[in-house]
Coordinates of C-alpha atoms and ligand atoms in Angstrom, one line a residue:
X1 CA -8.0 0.9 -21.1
X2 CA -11.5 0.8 -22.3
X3 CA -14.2 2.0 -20.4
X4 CA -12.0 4.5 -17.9
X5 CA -9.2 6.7 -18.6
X6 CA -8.2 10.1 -17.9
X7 CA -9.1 11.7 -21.0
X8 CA -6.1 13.2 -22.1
X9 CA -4.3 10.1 -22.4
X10 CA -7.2 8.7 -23.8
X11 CA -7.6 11.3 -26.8
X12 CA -4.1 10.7 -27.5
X13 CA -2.1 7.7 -28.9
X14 CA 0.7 6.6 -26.5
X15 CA 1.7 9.2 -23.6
X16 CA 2.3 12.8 -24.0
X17 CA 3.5 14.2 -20.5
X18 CA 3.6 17.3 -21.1
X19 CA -0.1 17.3 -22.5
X20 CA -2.0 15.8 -19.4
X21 CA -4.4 18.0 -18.6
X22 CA -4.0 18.9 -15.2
X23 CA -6.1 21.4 -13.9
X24 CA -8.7 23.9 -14.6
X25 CA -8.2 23.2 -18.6
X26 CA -9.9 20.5 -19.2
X27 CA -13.0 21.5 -16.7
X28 CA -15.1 22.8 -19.4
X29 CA -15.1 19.4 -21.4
X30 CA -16.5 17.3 -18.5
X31 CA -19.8 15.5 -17.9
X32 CA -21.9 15.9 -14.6
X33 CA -20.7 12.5 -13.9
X34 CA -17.3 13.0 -14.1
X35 CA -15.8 13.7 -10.6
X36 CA -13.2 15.9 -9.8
X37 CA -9.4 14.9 -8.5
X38 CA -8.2 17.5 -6.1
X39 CA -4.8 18.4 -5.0
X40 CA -4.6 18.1 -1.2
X41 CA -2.0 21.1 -0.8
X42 CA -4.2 23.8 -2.8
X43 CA -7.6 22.5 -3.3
X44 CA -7.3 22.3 -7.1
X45 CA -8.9 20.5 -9.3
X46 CA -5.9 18.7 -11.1
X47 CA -7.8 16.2 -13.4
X48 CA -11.3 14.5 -14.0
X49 CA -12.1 11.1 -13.8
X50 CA -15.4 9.4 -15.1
X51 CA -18.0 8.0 -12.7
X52 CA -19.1 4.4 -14.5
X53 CA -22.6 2.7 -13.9
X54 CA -22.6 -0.7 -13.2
X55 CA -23.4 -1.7 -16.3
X56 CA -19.5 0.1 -17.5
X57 CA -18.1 -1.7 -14.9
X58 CA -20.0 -5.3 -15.6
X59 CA -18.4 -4.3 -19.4
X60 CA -15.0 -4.3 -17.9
X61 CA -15.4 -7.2 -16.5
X62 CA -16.6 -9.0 -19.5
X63 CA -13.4 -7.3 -21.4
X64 CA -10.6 -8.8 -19.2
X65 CA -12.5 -12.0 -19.2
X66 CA -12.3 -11.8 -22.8
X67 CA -8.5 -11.1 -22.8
X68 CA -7.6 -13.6 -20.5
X69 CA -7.1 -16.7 -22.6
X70 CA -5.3 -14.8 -24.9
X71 CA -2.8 -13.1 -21.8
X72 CA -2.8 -16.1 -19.9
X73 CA -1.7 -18.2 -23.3
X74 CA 1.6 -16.2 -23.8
X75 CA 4.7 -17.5 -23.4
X76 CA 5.8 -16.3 -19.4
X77 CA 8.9 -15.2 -21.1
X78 CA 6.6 -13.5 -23.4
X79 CA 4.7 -11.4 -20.6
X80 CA 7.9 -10.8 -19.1
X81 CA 9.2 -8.4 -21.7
X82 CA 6.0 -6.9 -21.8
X83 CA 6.4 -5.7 -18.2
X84 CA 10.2 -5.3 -18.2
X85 CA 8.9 -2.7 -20.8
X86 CA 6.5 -1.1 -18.8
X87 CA 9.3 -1.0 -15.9
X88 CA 11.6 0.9 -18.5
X89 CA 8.8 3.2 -19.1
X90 CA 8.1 3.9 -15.7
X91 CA 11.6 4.4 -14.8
X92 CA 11.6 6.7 -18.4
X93 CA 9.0 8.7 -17.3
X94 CA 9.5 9.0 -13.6
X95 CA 10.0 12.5 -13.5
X96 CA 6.3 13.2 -15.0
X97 CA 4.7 10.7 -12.8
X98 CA 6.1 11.7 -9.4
X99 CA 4.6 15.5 -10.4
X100 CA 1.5 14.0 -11.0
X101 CA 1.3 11.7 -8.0
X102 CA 2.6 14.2 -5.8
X103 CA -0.6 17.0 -7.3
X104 CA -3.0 14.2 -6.8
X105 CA -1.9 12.8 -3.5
X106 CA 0.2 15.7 -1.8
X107 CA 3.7 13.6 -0.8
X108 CA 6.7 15.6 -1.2
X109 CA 8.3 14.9 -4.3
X110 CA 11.3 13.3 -2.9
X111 CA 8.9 10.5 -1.6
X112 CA 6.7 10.5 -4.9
X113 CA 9.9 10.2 -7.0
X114 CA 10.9 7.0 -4.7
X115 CA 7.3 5.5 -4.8
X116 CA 8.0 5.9 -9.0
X117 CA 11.3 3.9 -8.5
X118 CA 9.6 0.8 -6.2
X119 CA 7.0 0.7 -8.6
X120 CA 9.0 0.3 -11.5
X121 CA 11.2 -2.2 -9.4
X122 CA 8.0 -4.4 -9.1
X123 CA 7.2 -4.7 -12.7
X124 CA 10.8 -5.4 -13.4
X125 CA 10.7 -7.9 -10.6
X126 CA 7.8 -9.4 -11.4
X127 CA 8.9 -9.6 -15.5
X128 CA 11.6 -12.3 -14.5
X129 CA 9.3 -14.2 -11.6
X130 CA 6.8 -14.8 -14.7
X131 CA 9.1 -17.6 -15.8
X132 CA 9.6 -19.3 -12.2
X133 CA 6.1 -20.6 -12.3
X134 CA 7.0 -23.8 -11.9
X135 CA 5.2 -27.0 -10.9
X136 CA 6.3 -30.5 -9.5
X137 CA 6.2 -33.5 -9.9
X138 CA 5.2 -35.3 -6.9
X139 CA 6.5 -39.1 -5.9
X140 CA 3.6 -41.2 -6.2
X141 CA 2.8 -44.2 -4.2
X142 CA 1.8 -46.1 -7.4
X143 CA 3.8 -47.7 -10.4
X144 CA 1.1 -46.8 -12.5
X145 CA 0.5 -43.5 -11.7
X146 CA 2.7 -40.3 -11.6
X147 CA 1.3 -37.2 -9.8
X148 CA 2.1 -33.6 -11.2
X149 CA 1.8 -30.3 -10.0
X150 CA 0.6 -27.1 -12.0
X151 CA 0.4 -23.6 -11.2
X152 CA -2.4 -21.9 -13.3
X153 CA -3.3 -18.0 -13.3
X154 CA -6.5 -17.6 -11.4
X155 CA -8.7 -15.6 -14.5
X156 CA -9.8 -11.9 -13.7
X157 CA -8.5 -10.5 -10.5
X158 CA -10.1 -7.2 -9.0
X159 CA -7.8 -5.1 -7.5
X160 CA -9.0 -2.4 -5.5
X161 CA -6.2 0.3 -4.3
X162 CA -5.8 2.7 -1.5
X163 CA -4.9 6.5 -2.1
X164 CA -1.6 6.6 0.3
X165 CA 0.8 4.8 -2.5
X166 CA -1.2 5.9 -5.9
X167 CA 1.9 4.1 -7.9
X168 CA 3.3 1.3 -5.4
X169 CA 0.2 -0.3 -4.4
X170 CA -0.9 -0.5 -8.2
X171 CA 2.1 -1.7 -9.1
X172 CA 2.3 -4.5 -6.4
X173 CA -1.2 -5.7 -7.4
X174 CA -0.7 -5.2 -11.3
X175 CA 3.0 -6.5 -11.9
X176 CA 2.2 -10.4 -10.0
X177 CA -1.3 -10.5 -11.2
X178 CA -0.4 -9.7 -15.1
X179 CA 2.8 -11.8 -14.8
X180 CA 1.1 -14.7 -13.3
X181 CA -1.2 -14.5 -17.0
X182 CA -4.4 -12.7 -14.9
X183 CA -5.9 -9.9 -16.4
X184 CA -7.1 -7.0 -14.3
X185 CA -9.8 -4.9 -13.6
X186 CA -8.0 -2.5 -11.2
X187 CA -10.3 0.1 -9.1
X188 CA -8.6 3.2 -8.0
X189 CA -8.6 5.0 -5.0
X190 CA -11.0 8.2 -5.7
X191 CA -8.2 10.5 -4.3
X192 CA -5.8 9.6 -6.7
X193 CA -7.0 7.5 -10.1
X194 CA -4.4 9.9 -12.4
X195 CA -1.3 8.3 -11.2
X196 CA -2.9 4.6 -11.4
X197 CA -4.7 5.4 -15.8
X198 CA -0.8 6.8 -16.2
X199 CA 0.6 3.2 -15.2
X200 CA -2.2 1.5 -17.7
X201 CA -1.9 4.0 -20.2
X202 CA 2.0 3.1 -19.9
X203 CA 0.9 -0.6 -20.0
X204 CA -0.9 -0.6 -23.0
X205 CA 2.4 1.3 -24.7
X206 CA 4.5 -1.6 -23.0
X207 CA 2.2 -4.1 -25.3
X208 CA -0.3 -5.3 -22.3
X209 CA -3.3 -6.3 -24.6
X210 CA -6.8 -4.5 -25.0
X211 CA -9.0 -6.0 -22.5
X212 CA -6.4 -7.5 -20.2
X213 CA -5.6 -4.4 -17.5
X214 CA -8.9 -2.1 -17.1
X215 CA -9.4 1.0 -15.0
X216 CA -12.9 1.5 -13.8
X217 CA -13.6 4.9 -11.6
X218 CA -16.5 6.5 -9.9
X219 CA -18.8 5.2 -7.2
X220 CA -16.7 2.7 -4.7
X221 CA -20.0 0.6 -3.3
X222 CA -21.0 0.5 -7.0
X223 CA -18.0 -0.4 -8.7
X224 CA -17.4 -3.0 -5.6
X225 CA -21.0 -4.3 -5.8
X226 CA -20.3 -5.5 -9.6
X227 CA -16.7 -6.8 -8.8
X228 CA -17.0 -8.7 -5.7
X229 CA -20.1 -10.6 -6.8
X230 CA -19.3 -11.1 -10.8
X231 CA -18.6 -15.0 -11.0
X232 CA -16.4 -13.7 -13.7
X233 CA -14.2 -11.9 -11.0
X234 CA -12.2 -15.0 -9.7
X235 CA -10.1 -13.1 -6.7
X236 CA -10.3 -9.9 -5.4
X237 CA -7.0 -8.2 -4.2
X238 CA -7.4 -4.9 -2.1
X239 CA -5.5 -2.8 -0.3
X240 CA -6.7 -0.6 2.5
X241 CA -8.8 -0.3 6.4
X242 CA -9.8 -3.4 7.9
X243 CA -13.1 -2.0 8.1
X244 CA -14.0 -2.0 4.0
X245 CA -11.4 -4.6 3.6
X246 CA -14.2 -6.9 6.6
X247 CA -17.4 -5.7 4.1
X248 CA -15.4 -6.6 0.8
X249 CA -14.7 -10.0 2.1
X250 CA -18.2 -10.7 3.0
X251 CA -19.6 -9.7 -0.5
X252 CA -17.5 -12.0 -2.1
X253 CA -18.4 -14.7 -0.1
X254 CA -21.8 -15.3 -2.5
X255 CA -19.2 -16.5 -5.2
X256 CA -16.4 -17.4 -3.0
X257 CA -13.4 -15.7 -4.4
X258 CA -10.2 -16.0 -3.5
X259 CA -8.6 -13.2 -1.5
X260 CA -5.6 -11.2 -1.2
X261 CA -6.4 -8.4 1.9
X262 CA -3.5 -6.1 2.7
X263 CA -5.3 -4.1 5.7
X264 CA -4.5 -2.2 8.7
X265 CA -1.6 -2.6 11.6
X266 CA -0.4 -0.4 14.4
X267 CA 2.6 -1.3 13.9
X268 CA 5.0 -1.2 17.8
X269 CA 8.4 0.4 17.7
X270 CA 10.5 -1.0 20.6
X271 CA 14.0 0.4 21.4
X272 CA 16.1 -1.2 23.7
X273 CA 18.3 -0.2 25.8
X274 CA 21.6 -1.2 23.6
X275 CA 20.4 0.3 20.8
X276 CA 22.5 2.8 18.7
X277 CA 20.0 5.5 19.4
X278 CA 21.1 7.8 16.7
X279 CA 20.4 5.3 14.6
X280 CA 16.6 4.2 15.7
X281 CA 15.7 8.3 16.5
X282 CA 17.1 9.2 12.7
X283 CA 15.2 5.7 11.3
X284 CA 11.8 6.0 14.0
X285 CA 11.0 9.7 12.8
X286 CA 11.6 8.1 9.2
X287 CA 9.4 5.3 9.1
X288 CA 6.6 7.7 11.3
X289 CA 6.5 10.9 9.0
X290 CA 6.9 9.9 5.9
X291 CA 3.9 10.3 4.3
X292 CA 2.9 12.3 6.9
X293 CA 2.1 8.9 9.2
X294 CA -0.3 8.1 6.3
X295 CA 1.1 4.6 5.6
X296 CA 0.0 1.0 7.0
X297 CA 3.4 0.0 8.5
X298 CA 4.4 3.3 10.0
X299 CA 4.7 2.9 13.7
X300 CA 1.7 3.6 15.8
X301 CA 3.1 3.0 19.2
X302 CA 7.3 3.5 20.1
X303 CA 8.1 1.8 23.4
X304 CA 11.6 2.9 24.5
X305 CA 13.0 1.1 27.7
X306 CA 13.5 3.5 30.2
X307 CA 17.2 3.1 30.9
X308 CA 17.5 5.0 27.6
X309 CA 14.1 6.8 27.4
X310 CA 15.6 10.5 27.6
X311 CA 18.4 9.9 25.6
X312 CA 16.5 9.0 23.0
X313 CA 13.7 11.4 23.0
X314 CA 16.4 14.2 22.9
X315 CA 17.7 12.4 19.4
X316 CA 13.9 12.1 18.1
X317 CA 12.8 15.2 19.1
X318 CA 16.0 17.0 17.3
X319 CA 14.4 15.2 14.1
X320 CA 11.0 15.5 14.8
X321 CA 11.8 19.9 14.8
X322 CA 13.9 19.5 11.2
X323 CA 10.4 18.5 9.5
X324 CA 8.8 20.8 7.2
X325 CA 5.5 21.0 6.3
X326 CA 4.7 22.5 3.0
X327 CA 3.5 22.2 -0.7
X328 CA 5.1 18.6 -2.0
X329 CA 6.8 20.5 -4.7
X330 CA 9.0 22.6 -2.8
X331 CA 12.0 21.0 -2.5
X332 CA 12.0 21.9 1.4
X333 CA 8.6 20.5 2.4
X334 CA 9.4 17.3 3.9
X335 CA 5.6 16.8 6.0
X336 CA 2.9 16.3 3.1
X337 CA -0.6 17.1 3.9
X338 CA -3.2 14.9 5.3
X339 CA -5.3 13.6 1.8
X340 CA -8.6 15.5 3.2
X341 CA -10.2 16.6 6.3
X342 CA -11.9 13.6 7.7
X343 CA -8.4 12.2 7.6
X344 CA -7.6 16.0 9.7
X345 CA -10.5 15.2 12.0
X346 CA -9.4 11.6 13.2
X347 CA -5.9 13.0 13.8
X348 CA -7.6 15.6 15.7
X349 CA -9.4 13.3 17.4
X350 CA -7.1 10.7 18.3
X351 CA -4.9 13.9 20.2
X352 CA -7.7 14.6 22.0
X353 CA -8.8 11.5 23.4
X354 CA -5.1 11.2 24.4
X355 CA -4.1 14.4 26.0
X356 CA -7.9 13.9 27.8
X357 CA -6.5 10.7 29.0
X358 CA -3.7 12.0 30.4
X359 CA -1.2 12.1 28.0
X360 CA 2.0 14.5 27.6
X361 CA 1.6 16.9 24.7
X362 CA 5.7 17.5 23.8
X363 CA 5.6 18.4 20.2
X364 CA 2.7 19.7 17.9
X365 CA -0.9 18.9 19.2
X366 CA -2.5 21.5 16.0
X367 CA -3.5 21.9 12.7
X368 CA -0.1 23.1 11.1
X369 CA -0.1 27.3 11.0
X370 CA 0.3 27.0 6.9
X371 CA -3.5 25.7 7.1
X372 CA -5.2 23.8 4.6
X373 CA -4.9 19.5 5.7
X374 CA -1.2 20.0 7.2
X375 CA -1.0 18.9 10.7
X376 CA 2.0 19.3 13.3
X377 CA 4.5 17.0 13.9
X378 CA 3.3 15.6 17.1
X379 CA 4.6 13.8 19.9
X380 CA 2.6 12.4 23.0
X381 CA 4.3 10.9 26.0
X382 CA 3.0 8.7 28.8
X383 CA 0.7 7.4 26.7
X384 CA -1.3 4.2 27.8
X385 CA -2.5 1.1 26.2
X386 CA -6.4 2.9 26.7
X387 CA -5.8 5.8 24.1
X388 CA -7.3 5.6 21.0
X389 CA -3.5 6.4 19.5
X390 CA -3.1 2.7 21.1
X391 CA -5.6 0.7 19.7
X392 CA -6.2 2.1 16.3
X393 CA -4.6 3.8 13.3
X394 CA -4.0 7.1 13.6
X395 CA -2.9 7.8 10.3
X396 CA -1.4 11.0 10.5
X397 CA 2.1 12.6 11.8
X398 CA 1.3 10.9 15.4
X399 CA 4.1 9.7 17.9
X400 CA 2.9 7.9 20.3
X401 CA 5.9 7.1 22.8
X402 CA 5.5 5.2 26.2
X403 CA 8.8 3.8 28.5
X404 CA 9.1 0.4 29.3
X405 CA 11.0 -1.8 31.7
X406 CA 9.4 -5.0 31.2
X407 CA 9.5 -6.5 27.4
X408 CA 6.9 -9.3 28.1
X409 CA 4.7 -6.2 29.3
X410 CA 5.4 -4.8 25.7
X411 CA 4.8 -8.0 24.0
X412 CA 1.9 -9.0 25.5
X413 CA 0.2 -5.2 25.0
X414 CA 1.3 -5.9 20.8
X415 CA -0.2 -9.0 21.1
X416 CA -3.1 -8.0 22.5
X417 CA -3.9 -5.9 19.3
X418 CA -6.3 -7.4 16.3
X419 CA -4.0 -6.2 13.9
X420 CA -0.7 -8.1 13.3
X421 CA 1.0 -6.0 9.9
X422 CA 4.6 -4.6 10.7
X423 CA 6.6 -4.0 13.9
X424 CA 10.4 -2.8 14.7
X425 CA 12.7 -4.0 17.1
X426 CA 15.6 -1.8 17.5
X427 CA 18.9 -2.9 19.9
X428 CA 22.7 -4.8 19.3
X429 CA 21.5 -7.7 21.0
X430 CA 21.0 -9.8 18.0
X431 CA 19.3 -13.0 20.1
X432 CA 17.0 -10.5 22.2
X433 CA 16.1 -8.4 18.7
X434 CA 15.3 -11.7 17.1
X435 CA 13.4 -13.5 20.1
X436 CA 11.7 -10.5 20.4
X437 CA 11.2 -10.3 16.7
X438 CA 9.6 -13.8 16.8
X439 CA 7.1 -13.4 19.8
X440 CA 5.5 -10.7 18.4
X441 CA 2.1 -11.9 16.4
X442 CA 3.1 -9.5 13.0
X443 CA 3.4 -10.6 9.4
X444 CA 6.8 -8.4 9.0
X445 CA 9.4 -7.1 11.4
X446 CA 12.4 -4.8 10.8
X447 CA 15.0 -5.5 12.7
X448 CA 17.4 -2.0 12.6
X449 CA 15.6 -0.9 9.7
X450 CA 12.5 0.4 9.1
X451 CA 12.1 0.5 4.9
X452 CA 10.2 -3.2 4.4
X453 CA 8.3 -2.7 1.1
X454 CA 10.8 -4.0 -1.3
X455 CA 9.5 -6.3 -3.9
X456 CA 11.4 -9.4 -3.4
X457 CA 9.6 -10.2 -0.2
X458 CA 6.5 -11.3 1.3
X459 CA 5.0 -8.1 2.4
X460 CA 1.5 -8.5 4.6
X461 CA -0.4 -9.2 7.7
X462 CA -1.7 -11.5 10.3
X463 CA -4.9 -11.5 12.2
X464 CA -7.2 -8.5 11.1
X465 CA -4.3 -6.7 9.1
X466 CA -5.1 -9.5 6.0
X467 CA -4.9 -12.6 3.7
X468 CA -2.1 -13.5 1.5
X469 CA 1.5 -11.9 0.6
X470 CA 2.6 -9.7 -1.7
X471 CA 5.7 -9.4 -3.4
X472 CA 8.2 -12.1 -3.6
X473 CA 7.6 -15.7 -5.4
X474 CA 4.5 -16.1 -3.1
X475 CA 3.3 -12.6 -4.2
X476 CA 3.1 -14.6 -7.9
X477 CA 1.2 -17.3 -6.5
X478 CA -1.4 -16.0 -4.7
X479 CA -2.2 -15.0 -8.2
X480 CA -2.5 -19.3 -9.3
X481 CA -4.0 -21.8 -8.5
X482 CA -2.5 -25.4 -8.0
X483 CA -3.9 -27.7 -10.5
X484 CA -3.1 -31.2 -9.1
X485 CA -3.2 -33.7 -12.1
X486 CA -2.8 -37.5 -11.7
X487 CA -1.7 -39.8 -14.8
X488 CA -2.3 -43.0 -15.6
X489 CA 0.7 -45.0 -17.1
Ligands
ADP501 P1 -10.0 5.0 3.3 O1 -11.1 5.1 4.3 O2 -8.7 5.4 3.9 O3 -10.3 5.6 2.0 P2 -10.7 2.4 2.4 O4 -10.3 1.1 2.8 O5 -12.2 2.8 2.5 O6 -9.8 3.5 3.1 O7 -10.3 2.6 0.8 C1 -9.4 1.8 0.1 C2 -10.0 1.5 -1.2 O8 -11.3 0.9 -1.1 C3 -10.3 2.8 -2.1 O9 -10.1 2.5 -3.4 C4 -11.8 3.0 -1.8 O10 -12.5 3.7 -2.8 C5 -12.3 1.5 -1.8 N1 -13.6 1.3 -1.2 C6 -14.1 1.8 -0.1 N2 -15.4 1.3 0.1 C7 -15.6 0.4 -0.9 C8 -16.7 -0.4 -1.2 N3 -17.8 -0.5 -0.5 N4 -16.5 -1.2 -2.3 C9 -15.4 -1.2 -3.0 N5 -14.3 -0.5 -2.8 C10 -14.4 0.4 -1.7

């Protein structure tokens, strides 16, 4: 890491955990433009990251476009056991990097400690995919011709992360991008950059080269002014709203770089009426609060048919009133904070313009009484396909639950949607669960089971929800490009 890092790791050759500085320690050493990383559950500063000029960022760039023919020359075997390193560290260090995601981003630590393990599970994946880059040869129509196939590593990808997965969402971006012999300039979410300069300061100790993975924080329209219109910059990955992910696209557009866009759903939850409703309840109230609601695939909208409607309710709202919302770090909190308040505010908003509607308030409706961003567990009923809970993403601990009778009502209501990320079909049915599954316009669909980010499949959207996969053998090559070359003989 060149031109960003947090400075602790910076000062100090390889990683010393117990020596970040987190909190008010290292206040007195920083510059005006440094800006400050604050834990969501207190309000304390727990590190300092700097704010780069364009010029620092347009530096970056040049330094990974500098490393790249030296990263992208390596043996694939040879980048491999750089990140099969950087997996063992990870995994060697989990403990450490869960704390800090969790006092940067506010997750309980049970969640952080399991965001540590998928990110380390990525970078592992990814080492042995780096050797599966494989071409072909193609049959040609010509005896005196033979047609191959090539798959070359795009150059310098910018990879622009949200703050809901500090560690995942790095590591998903990071682990195909370096495998596939790109080098990175990787732009953190301002909420939480500490977790992300960990992972690079970890990837410089795993042997990823000087140059070839940079960290540039501060200013988002700045740093994504230099990066989407560098010609250097040859694809931009990012991760987060449709809305930035729509601007991001347009400003690359002057040099027409490829894209990888993983942006918003509202992802449906539809139970049937054979389902095992212990089952979806324990798994719906899962996939909704982890994170408290603050992930792209957590369901939006549950549609339960009505044959079962109060049976299940009874199951979800008997989880729903086990959550806990508290400080990640006690081991008893299991509803993490909401990052800041505008992220409070559009909760609060989106209950409004519900219960205004017409809605059923059941559970929650409130900031949470232990103050500071927490908000209730909530649950609306009779909620219509007008709510704002319907049509966009609430992002926050939000059940929106409406009965159905007629599944082609349901589809055609998902369907209807611009987004198209995740959705979940719950029943015993296995022909009705999968024609259902296949109707629905969405890039993933769990089918009894709700956990889809695992790193040996394609994980991303359709419609407005984005471009590209990530994870799995396409994950790698959305990183390449083919090369088609045709040979004489
Ligand atoms: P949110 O509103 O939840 O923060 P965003 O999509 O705006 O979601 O943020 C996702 C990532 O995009 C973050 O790293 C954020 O800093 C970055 N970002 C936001 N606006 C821009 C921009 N104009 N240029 C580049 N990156 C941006």
């Amino acid at each position: 890491m060149q031109y960003a890092s947090c400075k602790s790791v910076e000062e100090r050759p390889g990683v010393q955990w117990g020596e970040l500085e987190i909190g008010g320690a290292s206040e007195a050493r920083q510059s005006e433009d440094d800006s400050a990383v604050r834990d969501p559950a207190t309000g304390a500063v727990v590190g300092h990251v700097p704010a780069l000029s364009a010029d620092m960022v347009g530096a970056a760039v040049a330094a990974a476009h500098a490393a790249f023919a030296g990263w992208s020359g390596l043996a694939p075997q040879e980048r491999g056991k750089v990140l099969r390193r950087l997996a063992a560290l990870i995994a060697d260090n989990s403990a450490d990097l869960a704390s800090l995601l969790t006092a940067e981003q506010g997750k309980p630590l049970a969640e952080a400690r399991a965001e540590i393990g998928s990110a380390a599970a990525y970078f592992d994946f990814f080492a042995e995919e780096a050797r599966r880059l494989d071409g072909e040869i193609v049959a040609s129509p010509r005896a005196d011709s033979r047609i191959l196939v090539a798959h070359k590593p795009v150059g310098v990808v910018a990879a622009i992360t949200p703050w809901n997965f500090p560690a995942s969402m790095v590591a998903r971006k990071l682990a195909p991008a370096l495998a596939a012999g790109c080098t990175v300039v990787l732009k953190p979410a301002p909420q939480t950059p500490l977790t992300a300069l960990a992972i690079a300061a970890l990837a410089r100790e795993a042997g990823v080269p000087e140059g070839a993975l940079q960290v540039v924080t501060g200013d988002a329209a700045t740093i994504g002014a230099v990066l989407t219109r560098d010609p250097r910059v040859a694809m931009l990955s990012f991760t987060g709203s449709t809305a930035t992910g729509r601007r991001l696209y347009e400003q690359c557009a002057g040099t027409i770089k490829k894209l990888g866009l993983e942006l918003g759903g509202h992802a449906p939850f539809i139970v049937f009426p054979d389902a095992d409703l212990d089952k979806a309840a324990a798994a719906a109230v899962a996939a909704k609060f982890r994170n408290a609601g603050q992930t792209c695939v957590c369901p939006n909208r549950f549609f339960v048919h009505a044959e079962i409607y109060e049976a299940f309710l009874e199951r979800f709202l008997r989880e729903v009133d086990r959550l806990v919302p508290g400080d990640g770090r006690d081991p008893k909190s299991t509803l993490a904070p909401l990052i800041d308040v505008a992220a409070l505010a559009k909760v609060e908003r989106h209950v409004a313009d519900a219960l205004a509607r017409g809605a059923t308030l059941t559970r929650g409706g409130r900031p949470a009484a232990i103050g500071g961003t927490w908000y209730e567990a909530t649950v609306l009923e009779n909620v219509d396909a007008e709510m704002l809970v319907s049509c966009e993403e609430t992002f926050g601990p939000v059940a929106a639950i409406s009965r159905f009778s007629d599944i082609g009502e349901v589809k055609a209501q998902v369907n209807a949607s611009p987004y198209g990320l995740a959705g979940y079909v719950f029943g015993r049915d296995i022909s009705t669960l999968l024609k259902t599954a296949e109707s629905l316009d969405l890039g993933m669909v769990g089918i009894n089971a709700v956990h889809l980010g695992l790193e040996m499949a394609p994980i991303g959207g359709v419609k407005q929800s984005g471009l590209g996969r990530e994870g799995g053998h396409a994950g790698l090559l959305d990183y390449c490009e083919q090369q088609y070359l045709l040979i004489g003989v």
